[in-house]
XYZ file of C-alpha atoms in Angstrom:
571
model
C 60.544 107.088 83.866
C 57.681 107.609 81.154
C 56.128 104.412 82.324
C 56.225 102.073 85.084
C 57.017 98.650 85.935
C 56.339 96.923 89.156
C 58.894 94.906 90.121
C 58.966 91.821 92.482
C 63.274 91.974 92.592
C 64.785 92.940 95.674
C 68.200 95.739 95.428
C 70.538 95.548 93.061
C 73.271 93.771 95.008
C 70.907 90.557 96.440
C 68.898 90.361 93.577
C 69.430 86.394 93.739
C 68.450 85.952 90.353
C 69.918 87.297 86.703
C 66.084 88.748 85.825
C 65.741 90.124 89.635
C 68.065 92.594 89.023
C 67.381 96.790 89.342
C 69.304 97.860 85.830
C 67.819 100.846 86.147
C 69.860 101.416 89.276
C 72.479 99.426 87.824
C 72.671 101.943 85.365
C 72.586 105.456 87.327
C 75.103 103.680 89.899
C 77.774 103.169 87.260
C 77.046 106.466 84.910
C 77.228 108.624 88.454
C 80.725 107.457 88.927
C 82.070 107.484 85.755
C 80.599 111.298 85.892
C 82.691 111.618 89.258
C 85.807 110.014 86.835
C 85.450 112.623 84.196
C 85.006 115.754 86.637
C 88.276 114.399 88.845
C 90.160 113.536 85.015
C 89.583 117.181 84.322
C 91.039 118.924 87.095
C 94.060 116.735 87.609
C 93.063 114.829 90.794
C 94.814 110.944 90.030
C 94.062 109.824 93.033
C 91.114 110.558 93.203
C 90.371 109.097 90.206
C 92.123 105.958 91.408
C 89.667 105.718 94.286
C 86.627 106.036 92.148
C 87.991 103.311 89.917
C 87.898 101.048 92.412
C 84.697 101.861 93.740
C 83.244 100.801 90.725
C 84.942 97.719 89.504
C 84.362 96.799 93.072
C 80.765 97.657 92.701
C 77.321 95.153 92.034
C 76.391 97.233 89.179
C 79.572 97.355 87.318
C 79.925 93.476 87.470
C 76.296 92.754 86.554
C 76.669 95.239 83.320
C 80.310 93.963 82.452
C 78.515 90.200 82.442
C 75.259 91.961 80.318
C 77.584 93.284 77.816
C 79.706 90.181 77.588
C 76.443 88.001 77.232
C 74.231 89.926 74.908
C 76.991 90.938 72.232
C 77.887 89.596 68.858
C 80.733 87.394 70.091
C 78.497 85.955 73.369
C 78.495 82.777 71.889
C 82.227 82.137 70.979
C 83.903 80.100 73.776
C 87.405 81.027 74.682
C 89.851 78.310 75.435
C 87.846 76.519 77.996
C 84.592 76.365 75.600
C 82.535 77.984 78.519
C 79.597 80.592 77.356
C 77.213 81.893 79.381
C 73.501 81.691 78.268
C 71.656 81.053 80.831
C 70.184 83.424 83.324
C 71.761 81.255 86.428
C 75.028 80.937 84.696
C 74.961 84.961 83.980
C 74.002 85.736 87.370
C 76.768 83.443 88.896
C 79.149 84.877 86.904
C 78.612 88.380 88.427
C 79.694 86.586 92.124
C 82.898 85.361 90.457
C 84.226 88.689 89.422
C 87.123 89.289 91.715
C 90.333 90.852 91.518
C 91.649 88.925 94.323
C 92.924 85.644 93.255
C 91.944 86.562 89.578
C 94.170 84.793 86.852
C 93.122 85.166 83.165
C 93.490 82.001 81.064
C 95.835 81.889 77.946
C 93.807 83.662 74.581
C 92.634 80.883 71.853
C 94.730 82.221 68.816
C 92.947 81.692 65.648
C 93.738 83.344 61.877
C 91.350 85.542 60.287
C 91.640 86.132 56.423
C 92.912 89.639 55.630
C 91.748 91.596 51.945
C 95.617 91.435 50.587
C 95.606 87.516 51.085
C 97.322 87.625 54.351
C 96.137 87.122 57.433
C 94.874 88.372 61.053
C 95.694 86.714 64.051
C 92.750 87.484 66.623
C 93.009 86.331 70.029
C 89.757 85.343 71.955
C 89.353 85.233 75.759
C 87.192 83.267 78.034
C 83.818 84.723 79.045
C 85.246 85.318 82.891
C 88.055 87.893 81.103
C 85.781 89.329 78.947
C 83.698 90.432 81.779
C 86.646 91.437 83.633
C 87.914 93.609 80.464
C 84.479 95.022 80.389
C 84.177 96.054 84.185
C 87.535 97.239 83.892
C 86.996 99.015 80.625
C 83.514 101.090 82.656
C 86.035 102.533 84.802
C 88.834 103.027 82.176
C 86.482 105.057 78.883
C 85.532 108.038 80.963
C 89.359 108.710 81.598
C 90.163 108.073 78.144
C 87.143 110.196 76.832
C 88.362 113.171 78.613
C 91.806 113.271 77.243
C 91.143 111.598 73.631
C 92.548 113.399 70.351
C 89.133 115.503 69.270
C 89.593 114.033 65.789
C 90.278 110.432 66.577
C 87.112 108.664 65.466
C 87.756 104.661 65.875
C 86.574 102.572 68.862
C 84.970 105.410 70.407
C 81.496 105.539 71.961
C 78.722 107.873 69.836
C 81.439 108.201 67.047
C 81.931 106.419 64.078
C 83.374 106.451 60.549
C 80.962 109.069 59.093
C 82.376 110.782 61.491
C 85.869 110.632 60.552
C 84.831 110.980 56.695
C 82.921 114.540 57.414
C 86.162 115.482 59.153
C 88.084 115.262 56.246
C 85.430 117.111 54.247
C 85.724 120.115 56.562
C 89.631 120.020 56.279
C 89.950 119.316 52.462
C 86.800 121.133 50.963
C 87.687 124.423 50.787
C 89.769 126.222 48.029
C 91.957 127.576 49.913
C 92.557 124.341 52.121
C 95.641 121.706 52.070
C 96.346 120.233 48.548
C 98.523 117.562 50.092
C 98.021 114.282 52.053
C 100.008 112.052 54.222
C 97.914 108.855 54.432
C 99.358 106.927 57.786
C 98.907 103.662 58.113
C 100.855 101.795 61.293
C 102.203 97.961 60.738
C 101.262 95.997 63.241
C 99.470 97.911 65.582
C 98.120 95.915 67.899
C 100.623 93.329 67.538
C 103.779 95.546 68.269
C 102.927 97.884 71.655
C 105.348 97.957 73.922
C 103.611 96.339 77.211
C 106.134 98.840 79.203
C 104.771 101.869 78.019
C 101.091 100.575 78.445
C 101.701 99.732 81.891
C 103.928 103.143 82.850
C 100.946 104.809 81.210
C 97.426 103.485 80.984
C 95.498 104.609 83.777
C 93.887 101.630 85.134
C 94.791 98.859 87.366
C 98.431 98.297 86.929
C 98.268 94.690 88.165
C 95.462 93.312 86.011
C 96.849 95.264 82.805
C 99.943 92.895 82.946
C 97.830 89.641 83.668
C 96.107 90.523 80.463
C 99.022 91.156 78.950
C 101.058 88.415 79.476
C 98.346 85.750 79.842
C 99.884 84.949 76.406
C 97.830 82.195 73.737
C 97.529 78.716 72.716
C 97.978 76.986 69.416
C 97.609 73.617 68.504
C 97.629 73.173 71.958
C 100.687 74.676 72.764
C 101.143 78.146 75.249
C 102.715 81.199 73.434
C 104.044 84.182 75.747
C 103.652 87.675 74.575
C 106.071 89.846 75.202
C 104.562 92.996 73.324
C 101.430 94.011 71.512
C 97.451 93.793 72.887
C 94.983 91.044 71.928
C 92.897 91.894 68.611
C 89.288 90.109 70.502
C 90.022 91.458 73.970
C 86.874 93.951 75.037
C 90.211 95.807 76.599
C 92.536 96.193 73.857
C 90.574 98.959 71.287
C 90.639 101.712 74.217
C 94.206 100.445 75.308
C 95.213 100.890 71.400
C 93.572 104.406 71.276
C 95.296 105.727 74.164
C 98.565 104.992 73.053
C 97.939 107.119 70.075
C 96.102 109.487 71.893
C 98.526 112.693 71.957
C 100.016 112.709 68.391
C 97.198 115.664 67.272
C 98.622 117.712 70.329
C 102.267 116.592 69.053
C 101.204 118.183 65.653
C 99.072 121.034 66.830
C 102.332 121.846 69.099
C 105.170 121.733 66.699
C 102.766 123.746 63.754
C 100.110 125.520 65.749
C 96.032 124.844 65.337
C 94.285 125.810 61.977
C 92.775 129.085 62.243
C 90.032 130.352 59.278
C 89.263 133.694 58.860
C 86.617 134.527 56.568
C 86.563 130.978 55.046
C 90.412 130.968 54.413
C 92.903 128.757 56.574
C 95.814 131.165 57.042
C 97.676 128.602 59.435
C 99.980 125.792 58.739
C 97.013 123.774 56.450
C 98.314 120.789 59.438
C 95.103 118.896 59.871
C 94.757 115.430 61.366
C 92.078 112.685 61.226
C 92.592 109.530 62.773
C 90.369 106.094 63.192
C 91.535 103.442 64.956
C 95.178 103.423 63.395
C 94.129 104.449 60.189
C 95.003 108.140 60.129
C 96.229 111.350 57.380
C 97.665 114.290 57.877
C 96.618 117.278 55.238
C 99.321 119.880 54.605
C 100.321 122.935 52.417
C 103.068 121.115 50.297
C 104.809 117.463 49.765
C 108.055 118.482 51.743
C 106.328 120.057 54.447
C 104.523 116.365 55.558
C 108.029 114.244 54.038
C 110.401 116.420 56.414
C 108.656 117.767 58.857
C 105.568 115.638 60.055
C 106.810 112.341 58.934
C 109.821 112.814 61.241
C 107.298 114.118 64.395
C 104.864 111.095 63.289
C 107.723 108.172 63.763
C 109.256 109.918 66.771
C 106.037 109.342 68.116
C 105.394 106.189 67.077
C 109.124 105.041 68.073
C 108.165 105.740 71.551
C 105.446 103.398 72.128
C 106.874 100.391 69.854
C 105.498 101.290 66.822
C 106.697 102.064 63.478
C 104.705 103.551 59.955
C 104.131 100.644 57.249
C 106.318 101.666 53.930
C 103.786 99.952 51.644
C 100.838 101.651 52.783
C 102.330 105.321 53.969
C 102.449 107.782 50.922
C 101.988 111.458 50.173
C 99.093 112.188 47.924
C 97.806 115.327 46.075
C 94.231 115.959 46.332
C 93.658 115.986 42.838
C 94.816 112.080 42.495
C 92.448 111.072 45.892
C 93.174 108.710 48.332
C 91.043 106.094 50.293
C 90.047 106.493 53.357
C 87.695 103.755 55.436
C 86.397 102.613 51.989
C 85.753 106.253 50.690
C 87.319 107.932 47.867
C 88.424 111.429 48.598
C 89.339 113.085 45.801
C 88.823 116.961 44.341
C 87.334 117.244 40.705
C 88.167 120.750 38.996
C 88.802 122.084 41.996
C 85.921 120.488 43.682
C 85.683 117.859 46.721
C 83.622 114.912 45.660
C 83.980 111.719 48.509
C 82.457 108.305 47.133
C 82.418 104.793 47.823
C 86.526 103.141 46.641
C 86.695 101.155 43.835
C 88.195 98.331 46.050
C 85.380 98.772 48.370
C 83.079 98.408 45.348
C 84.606 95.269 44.112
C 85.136 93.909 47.316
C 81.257 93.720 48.229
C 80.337 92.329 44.790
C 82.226 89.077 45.211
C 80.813 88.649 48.688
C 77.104 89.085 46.995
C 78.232 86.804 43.936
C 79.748 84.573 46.610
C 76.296 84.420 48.398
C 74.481 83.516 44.864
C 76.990 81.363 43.734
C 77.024 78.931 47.163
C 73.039 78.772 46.868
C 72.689 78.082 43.496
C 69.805 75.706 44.895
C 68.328 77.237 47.942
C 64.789 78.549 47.393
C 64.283 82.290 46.536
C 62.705 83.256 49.422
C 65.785 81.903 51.482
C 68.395 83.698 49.105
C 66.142 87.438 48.790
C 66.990 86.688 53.068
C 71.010 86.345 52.686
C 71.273 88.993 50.482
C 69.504 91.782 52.138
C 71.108 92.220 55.218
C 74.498 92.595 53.228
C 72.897 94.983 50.651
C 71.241 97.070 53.169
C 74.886 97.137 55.732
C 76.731 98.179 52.878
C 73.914 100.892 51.060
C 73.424 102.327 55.025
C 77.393 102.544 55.255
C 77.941 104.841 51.838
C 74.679 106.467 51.878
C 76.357 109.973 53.424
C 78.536 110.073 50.246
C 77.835 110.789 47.235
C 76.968 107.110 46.538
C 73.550 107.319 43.774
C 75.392 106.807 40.743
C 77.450 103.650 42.239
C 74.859 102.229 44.093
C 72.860 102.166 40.719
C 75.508 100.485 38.839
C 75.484 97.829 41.654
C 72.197 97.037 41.952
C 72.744 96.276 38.126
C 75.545 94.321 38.606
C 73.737 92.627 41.231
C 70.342 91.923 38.924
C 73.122 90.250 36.458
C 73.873 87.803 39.237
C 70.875 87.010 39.835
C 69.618 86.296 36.378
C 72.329 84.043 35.522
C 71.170 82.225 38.887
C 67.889 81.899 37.621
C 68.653 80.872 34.118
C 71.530 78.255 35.101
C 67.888 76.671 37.177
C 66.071 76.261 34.319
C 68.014 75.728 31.445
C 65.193 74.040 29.155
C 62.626 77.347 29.793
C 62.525 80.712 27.631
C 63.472 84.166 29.218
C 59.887 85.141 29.428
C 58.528 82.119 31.825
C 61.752 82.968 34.253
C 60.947 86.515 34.088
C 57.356 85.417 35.200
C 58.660 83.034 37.356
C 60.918 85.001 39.704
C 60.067 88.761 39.234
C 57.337 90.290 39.501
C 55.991 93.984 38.937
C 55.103 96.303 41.918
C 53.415 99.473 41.683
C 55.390 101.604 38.802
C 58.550 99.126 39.078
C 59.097 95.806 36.821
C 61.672 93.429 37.525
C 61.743 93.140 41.197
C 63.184 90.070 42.248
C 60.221 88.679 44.821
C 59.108 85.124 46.156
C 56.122 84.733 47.990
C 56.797 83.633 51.509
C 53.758 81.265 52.120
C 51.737 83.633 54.445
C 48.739 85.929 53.941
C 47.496 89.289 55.252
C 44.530 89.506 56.810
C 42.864 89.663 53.540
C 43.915 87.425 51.874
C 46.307 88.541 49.697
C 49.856 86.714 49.789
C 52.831 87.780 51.840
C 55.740 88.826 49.303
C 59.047 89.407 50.266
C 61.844 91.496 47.939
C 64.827 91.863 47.235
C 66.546 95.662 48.151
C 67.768 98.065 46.271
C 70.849 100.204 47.076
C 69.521 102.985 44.959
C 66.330 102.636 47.275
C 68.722 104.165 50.404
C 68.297 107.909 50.019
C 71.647 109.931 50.159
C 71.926 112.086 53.548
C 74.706 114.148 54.932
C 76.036 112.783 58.307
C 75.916 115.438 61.275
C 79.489 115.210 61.991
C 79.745 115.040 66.028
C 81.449 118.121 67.873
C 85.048 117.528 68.918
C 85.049 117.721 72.287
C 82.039 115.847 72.985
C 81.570 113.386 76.190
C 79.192 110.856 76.163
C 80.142 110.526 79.990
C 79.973 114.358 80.920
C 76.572 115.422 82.594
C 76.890 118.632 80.292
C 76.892 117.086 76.979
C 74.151 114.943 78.292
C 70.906 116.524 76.216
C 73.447 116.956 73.253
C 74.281 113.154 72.850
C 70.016 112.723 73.543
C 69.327 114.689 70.749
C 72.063 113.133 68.686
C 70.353 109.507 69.288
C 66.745 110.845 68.966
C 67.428 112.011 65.419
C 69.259 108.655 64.738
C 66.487 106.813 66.226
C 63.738 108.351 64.206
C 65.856 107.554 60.742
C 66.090 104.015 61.870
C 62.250 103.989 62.320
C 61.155 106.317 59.332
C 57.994 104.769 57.480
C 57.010 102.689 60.564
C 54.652 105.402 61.981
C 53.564 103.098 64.342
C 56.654 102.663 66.109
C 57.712 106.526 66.083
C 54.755 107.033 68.091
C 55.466 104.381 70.396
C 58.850 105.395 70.545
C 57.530 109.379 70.819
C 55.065 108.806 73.897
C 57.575 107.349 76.020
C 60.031 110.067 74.998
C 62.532 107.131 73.930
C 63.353 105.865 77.686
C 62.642 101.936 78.117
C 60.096 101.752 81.346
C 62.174 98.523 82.782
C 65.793 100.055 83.058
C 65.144 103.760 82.673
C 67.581 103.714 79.870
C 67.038 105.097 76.325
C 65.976 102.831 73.378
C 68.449 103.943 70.323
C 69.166 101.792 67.378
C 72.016 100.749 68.688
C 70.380 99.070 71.720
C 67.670 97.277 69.822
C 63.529 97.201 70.808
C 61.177 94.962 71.580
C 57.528 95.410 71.034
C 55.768 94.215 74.122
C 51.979 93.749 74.675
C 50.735 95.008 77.700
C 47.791 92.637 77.490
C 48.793 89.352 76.312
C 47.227 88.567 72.773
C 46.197 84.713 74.190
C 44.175 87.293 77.137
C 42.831 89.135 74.806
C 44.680 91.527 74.049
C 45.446 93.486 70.700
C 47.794 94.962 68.431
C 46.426 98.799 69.022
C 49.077 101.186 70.299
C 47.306 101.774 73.465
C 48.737 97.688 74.284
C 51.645 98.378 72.889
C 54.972 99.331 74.336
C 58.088 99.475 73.390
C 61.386 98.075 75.695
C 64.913 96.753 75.176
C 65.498 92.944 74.186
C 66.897 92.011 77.566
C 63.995 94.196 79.483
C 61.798 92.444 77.623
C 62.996 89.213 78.851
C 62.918 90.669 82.449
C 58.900 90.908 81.914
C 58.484 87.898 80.816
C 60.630 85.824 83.559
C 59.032 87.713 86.435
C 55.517 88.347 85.421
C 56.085 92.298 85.543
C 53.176 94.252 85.127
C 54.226 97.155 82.400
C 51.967 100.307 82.245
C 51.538 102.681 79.784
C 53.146 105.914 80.233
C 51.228 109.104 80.317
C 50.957 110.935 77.182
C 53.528 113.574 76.235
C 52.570 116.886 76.493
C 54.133 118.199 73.487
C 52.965 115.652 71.219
């Protein structure tokens, strides 16, 4: 730890109370065993991985993380069917005693229908809090497993990877002149929806007796139970790792049946067989049409047959590079020769009526209020495409979006001349005219008015995404300073222009001094004064540190006393 916090709690296990608890042991506890998991996964012991499962869904700290994940996520306030959420500490910390396998019976899933982009829709199942947290105790024990014997290109649902990753992937495999011309874009109907529960029970490696309680909890509707007899839950914390393991193996059914790609001096002299998969989203690059129609199609539904599944004939198709294909809202597609990826036309489109959607349903809301809808949405999508070759399209949206918004200022004021709106809602700032800006009714220190704007895509600077290394395991000691660096360089992005909070962040070498665990932009931070401002206290970084939302919650409830770390020698 960088700095220290004094804590009044007693040991992890009779904590008594939610913000009493050690989560810094919490956390070594649980990350020491699922350690122990990957080293027994790798040499082949079962049962000894068996036994280590056990110890930790049986543990303290695996219960009171499941119930912190559960709790502090984006769905933590959706109620399953018995319209129970957890939000208090006492309710949190009671709902660690009540996780036990013995006696445990999940409730039925509330079914409800999510609207899909073809005008069709989703039907997402959503289980109490109590089976969340079991899912998520379970799922601790069941991701180290998993990790270890993943597909080394299968990017979806996978801790420290994302979709950049899977897009640099294809890069690699398609850039080259002498690479694969040819793709088979996979798509599988039905995924989660058509699993055979046999074959996820013969072969999931987790507890065989709460897989099939999950399973077969089945769902209501209009207050009515449903069985299921095949497929896993779309909502369950469970079902994305469940899903990946049962296509887990088709890249060593390919790599088998065609060999690896091997490049000498730049060249791939092997079969051109490459594979990229996310969730089950996948393509397979080749050297001609018939070589992916006869030959890998056939291996691909073989596969697929096994497990329940079956390709989708609308969306499964061979394409030549030179037409593109889309791939996780990217366009892939080679230009005289030469691989250019940007952001899909339907992508495109497809944010532009949600930000016309957003002006159009606040044709009256005050500027100030609509500059705060639309950012978030501009900034999600900009950060999403912004390892692409994006400038060009992100300027022609922000001009599309500009059009929006002056017809939403006009149709206000339909009496007053262009110039007097133009006055009225944007302003100039530094070398820049026509920034859309309201003044949020606050003032700096001196004096001047608080002004809040609207972003600009073309603002995000184009980077190229680090793809992560294959065989990477977030839950393998040795890849342990890799993934730190990984999330250090992601961190400082996040933060870059806030100089204040990279040296923060910098002094206490990115560790949070409550739980011992690192603060990454995925985590969140709070910005906690060491001496309170109604004490005193100031905004200088010497009173300043920074901790994780729940940590910082922790403080507050017990009165910790937080010191400042000493400084880092190589700063």
């Amino acid at each position: 730890m960088t700095a220290y916090a004094e804590r009044a709690g007693a040991p992890s296990g009779d904590a008594g109370h939610w913000h009493a608890i050690n989560w810094a042991g919490c956390y070594r506890e649980v990350r020491r065993l699922q350690a122990r998991i990957v080293k027994a996964t790798k040499e082949g012991r079962w049962n000894r991985v068996k036994a280590l499962q056990w110890l930790l869904t049986h543990s303290f700290s695996g219960k009171a993380l499941a119930v912190k994940r559960v709790t502090e996520n984006r769905g933590r306030k959706t109620p399953g069917v018995d319209k129970v959420t957890w939000s208090s500490p006492d309710a949190k910390y009671h709902a660690i005693e009540m996780l036990h396998r013995r006696g445990y019976r999940p409730r039925p899933l509330r079914r409800i229908q999510i609207p899909k982009s073809n005008g069709r829709t989703r039907a997402l199942g959503i289980p109490c809090m109590s089976d969340r947290a079991m899912q998520a105790l379970y799922l601790l024990a069941l991701e180290p497993v998993s990790e270890a014997s993943a597909d080394p290109h299968s990017y979806g649902f996978r801790p420290e990877r994302c979709t950049a990753d899977a897009i640099e992937q294809c890069f690699i495999a398609l850039a080259r002149k002498s690479a694969a011309q040819w793709i088979l874009e996979g798509d599988i109907q039905a995924c989660f929806d058509e699993i055979s529960h046999d074959w996820i029970i013969a072969h999931v490696p987790t507890d065989k007796a709460m897989l099939r309680k999950w399973l077969k909890a089945g769902y209501l509707k209009d207050r009515q139970w449903f069985p299921t007899e095949m497929g896993v839950p779309q909502g369950g914390i469970i079902s994305p790792a469940i899903a990946n393991w049962v296509l887990d193996g088709l890249q060593l059914h390919l790599a088998i049946a065609f060999g690896p790609p091997k490049w000498i001096d730049g060249r791939q002299i092997s079969s051109k067989i490459n594979f990229v998969r996310y969730a089950d989203d996948f393509i397979v690059t080749g050297p001609s049409k018939g070589v992916l129609e006869r030959e890998v199609r056939p291996i691909i539904e073989r596969f697929m047959q096994e497990r329940g599944l079956s390709l989708s004939p609308e969306k499964t198709k061979v394409t030549h590079i030179s037409e593109g294909f889309d791939f996780l809202g990217q366009n892939v597609r080679k230009y005289r020769g030469k691989l250019l990826i940007k952001p899909s036309k339907k992508n495109v489109q497809a944010f532009l009526r949600k930000i016309r959607s957003i002006i159009n349903e606040n044709r009256t809301a005050k500027q100030q209020n609509l500059i705060g809808l639309l950012n978030p949405v501009i900034k999600g999508w900009a950060d999403y495409h912004r390892h692409v070759v994006s400038k060009r399209v992100f300027a022609r949206v922000d001009s599309e979006i500009w059009r929006a918004l002056w017809q939403w200022c006009c149709r206000r004021h339909p009496n007053k001349g262009r110039r007097w709106i133009k006055h009225r809602y944007f302003r100039c700032i530094g070398t820049r005219d026509w920034i859309f800006a309201a003044q949020t009714g606050e003032y700096w220190p001196d004096g001047k008015p608080i002004v809040t704007t609207l972003r600009y895509a073309a603002e995000v600077p184009i980077r190229r995404h680090i793809k992560i290394k294959a065989e990477a395991n977030p839950f393998d000691p040795a890849w342990e300073g890799y993934f730190e660096d990984r999330q250090g360089f992601k961190m400082f992005n996040s933060l870059k222009g806030r100089k204040k909070l990279i040296r923060l962040w910098l002094a206490q070498q990115g560790i949070c001094c409550v739980c011992d665990q690192r603060i990454t932009k995925d985590t969140g931070w709070h910005v906690h004064h060491i001496v309170r401002r109604v004490d005193g206290g100031g905004n200088a970084s010497r009173n300043l540190i920074m901790v994780h939302p729940n940590c910082h919650a922790q403080i507050h409830s017990l009165g910790l006393s937080v010191t400042k770390p000493a400084p880092h020698q190589g700063l």
